[in-house]
Coordinates of C-alpha atoms in Angstrom, one line a residue:
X1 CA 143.1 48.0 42.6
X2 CA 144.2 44.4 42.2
X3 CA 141.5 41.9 40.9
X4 CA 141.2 38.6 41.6
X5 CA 143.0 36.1 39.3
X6 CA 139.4 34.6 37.9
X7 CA 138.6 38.2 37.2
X8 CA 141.5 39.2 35.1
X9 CA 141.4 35.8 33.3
X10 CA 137.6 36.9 32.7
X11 CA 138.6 40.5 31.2
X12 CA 141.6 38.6 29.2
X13 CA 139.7 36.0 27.4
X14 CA 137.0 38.9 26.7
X15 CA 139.5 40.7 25.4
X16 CA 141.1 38.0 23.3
X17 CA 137.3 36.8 22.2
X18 CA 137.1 40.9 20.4
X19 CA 140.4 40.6 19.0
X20 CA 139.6 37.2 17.6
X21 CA 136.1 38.6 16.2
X22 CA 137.8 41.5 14.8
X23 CA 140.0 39.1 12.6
X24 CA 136.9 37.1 11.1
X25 CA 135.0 40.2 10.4
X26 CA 138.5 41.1 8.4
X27 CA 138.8 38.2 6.8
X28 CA 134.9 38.4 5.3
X29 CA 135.4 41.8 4.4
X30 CA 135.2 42.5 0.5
X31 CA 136.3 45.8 -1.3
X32 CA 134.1 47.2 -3.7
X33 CA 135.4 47.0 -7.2
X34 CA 136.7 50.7 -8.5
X35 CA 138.9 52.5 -10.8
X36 CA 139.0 55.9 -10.4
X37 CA 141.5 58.7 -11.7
X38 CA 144.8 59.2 -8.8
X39 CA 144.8 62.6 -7.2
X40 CA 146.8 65.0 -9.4
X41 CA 146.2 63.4 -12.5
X42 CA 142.7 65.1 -13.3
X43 CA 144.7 67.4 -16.5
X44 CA 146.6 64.2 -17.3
X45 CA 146.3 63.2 -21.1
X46 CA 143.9 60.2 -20.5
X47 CA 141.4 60.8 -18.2
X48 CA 138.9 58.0 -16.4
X49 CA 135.5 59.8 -16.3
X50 CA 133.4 56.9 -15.4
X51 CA 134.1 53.4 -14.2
X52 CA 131.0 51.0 -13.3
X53 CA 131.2 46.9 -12.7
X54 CA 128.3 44.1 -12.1
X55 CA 128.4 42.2 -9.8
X56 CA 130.6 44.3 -7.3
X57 CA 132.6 40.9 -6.3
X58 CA 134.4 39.2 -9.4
X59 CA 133.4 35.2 -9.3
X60 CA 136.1 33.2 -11.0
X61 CA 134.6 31.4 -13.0
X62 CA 131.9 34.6 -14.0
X63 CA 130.9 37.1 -15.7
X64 CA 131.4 41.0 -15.2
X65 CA 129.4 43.7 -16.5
X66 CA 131.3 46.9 -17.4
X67 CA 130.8 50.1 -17.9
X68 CA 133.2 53.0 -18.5
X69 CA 134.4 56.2 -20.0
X70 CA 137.8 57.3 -20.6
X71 CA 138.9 60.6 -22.3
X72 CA 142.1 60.6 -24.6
X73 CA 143.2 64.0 -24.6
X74 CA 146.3 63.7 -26.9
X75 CA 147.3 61.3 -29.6
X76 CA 149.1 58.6 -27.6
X77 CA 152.0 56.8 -29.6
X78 CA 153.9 53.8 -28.8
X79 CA 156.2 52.8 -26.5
X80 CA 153.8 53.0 -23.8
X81 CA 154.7 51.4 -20.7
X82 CA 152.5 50.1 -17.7
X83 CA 153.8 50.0 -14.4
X84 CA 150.9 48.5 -12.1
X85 CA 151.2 47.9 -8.1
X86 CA 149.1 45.4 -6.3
X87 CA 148.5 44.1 -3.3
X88 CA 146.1 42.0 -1.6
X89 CA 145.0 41.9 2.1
X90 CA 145.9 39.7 4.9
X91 CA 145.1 38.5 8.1
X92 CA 144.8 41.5 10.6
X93 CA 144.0 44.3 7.7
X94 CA 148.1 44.1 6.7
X95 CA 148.2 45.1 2.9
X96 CA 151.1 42.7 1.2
X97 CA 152.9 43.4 -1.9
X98 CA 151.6 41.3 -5.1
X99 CA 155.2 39.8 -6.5
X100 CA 155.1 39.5 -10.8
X101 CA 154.4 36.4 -11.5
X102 CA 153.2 35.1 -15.0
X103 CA 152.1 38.6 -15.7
X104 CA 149.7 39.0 -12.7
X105 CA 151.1 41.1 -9.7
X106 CA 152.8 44.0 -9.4
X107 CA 154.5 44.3 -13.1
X108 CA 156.2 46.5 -15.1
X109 CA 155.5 46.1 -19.2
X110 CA 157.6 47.9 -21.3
X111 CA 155.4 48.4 -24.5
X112 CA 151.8 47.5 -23.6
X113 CA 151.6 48.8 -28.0
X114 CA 154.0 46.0 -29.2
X115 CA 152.6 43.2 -26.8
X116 CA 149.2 44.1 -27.5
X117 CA 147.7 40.8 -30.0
X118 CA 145.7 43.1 -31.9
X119 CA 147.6 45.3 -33.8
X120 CA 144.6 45.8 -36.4
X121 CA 143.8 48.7 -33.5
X122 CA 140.3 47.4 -32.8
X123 CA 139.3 45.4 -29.9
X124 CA 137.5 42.1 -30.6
X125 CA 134.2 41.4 -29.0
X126 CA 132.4 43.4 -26.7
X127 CA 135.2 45.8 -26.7
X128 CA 135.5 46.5 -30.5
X129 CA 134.6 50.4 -29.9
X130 CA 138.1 50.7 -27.7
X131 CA 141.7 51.1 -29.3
X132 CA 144.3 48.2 -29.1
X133 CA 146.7 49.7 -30.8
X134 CA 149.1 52.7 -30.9
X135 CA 148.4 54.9 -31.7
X136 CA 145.3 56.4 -29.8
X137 CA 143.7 59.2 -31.4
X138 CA 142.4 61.7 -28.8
X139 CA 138.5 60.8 -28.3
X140 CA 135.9 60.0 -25.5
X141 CA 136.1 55.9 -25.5
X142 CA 133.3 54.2 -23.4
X143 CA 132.0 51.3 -23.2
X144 CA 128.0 50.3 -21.9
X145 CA 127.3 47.1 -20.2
X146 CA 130.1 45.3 -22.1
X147 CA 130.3 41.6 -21.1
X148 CA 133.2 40.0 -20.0
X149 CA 133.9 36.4 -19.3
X150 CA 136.6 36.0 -16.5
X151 CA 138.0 32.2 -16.4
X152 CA 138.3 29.7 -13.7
X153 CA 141.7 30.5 -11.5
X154 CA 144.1 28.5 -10.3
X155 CA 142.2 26.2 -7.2
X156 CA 144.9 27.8 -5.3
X157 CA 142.7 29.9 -1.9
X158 CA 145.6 32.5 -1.8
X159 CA 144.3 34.0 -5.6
X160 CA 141.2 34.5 -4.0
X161 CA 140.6 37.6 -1.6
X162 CA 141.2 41.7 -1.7
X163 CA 143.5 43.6 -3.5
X164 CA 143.8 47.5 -3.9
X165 CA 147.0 49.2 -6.4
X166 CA 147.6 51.6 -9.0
X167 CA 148.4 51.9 -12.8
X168 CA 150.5 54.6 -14.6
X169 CA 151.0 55.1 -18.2
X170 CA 154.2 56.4 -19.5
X171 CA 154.2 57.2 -23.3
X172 CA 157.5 58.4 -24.5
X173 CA 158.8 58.9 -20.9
X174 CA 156.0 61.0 -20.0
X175 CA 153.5 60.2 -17.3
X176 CA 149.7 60.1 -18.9
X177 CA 147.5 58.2 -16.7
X178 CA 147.8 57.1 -13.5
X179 CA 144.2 55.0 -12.0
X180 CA 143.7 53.6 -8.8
X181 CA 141.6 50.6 -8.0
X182 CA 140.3 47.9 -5.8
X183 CA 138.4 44.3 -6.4
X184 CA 138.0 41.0 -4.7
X185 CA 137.9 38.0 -6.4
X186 CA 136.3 34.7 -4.9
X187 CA 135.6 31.4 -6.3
X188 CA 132.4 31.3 -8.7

């Protein structure tokens, strides 16, 4: 069946109108903010049992709420390395690799024990029941409602938006946490 040219121009620009409404409903769409343990790491020697955070989208300038529990199974000792992968969603729902940059992205620390500031091995603050220092002693470390001020951002619009990745902890060479997560930051 051939239609007529004012017909398929009708069915084109409907068409084009969906695809267009599709985008924008991307574009608005926010992940809820998680951290949760990565399949086949549930024996791994730190565990996350429980993550929480308040409000759900992070407001830079803001505050978060957090909650969380995290179970050390074994002691942990220094070097332990970080290897995180972000990324951070685009037009059209296409998922782009965070470069490292200043720190933020997808990085690679060598020795997250020697970098840490606090080698006293308590945290200051709201987070003075957690470790921040090697090495960890196994335990159950959780924190309730802990407040936590998160500073304005560059006023650069491509820092705000979605981003999803994964952690993993190596101590000694030896894999013993891996977490993945997802938040979105806009302007507060």
């Amino acid at each position: 069946m051939v239609l007529p040219s004012n017909m398929l121009l009708i069915r084109l620009s409907s068409a084009v109108l969906v695809l267009f409404h599709c985008i924008a409903a991307w574009e608005d769409r926010a992940l809820s903010s998680s951290l949760q343990q990565c399949s086949g790491f549930a024996d791994a020697p730190i565990v996350v049992d429980y993550f929480d955070m308040s409000p759900d989208i992070i407001a830079a300038p803001g505050n978060i709420s957090v909650s969380t529990c995290i179970t050390v199974a074994e002691n942990i000792t220094a070097p332990l390395s970080m290897q995180v992968e972000l990324r951070k969603v685009f037009k059209w729902g296409i998922w782009v690799p965070v470069p490292c940059v200043d720190g933020f992205g997808s990085c690679t620390y060598e020795d997250i024990c020697a970098d840490s500031p606090f080698q006293t091995g308590s945290c200051p603050g709201e987070l003075h029941d957690l470790p921040c220092a090697c090495p960890v002693s196994p335990a159950t470390y959780c924190l309730s409602n802990a407040l936590i001020a998160i500073p304005a951002l560059h006023n650069d619009m491509q820092v705000y938006g979605s981003y999803r990745g994964a952690l993993l902890l190596s101590s000694n060479g030896e894999e013993v946490c891996c977490a993945d997560f997802a938040f979105t930051i806009r302007h507060g």
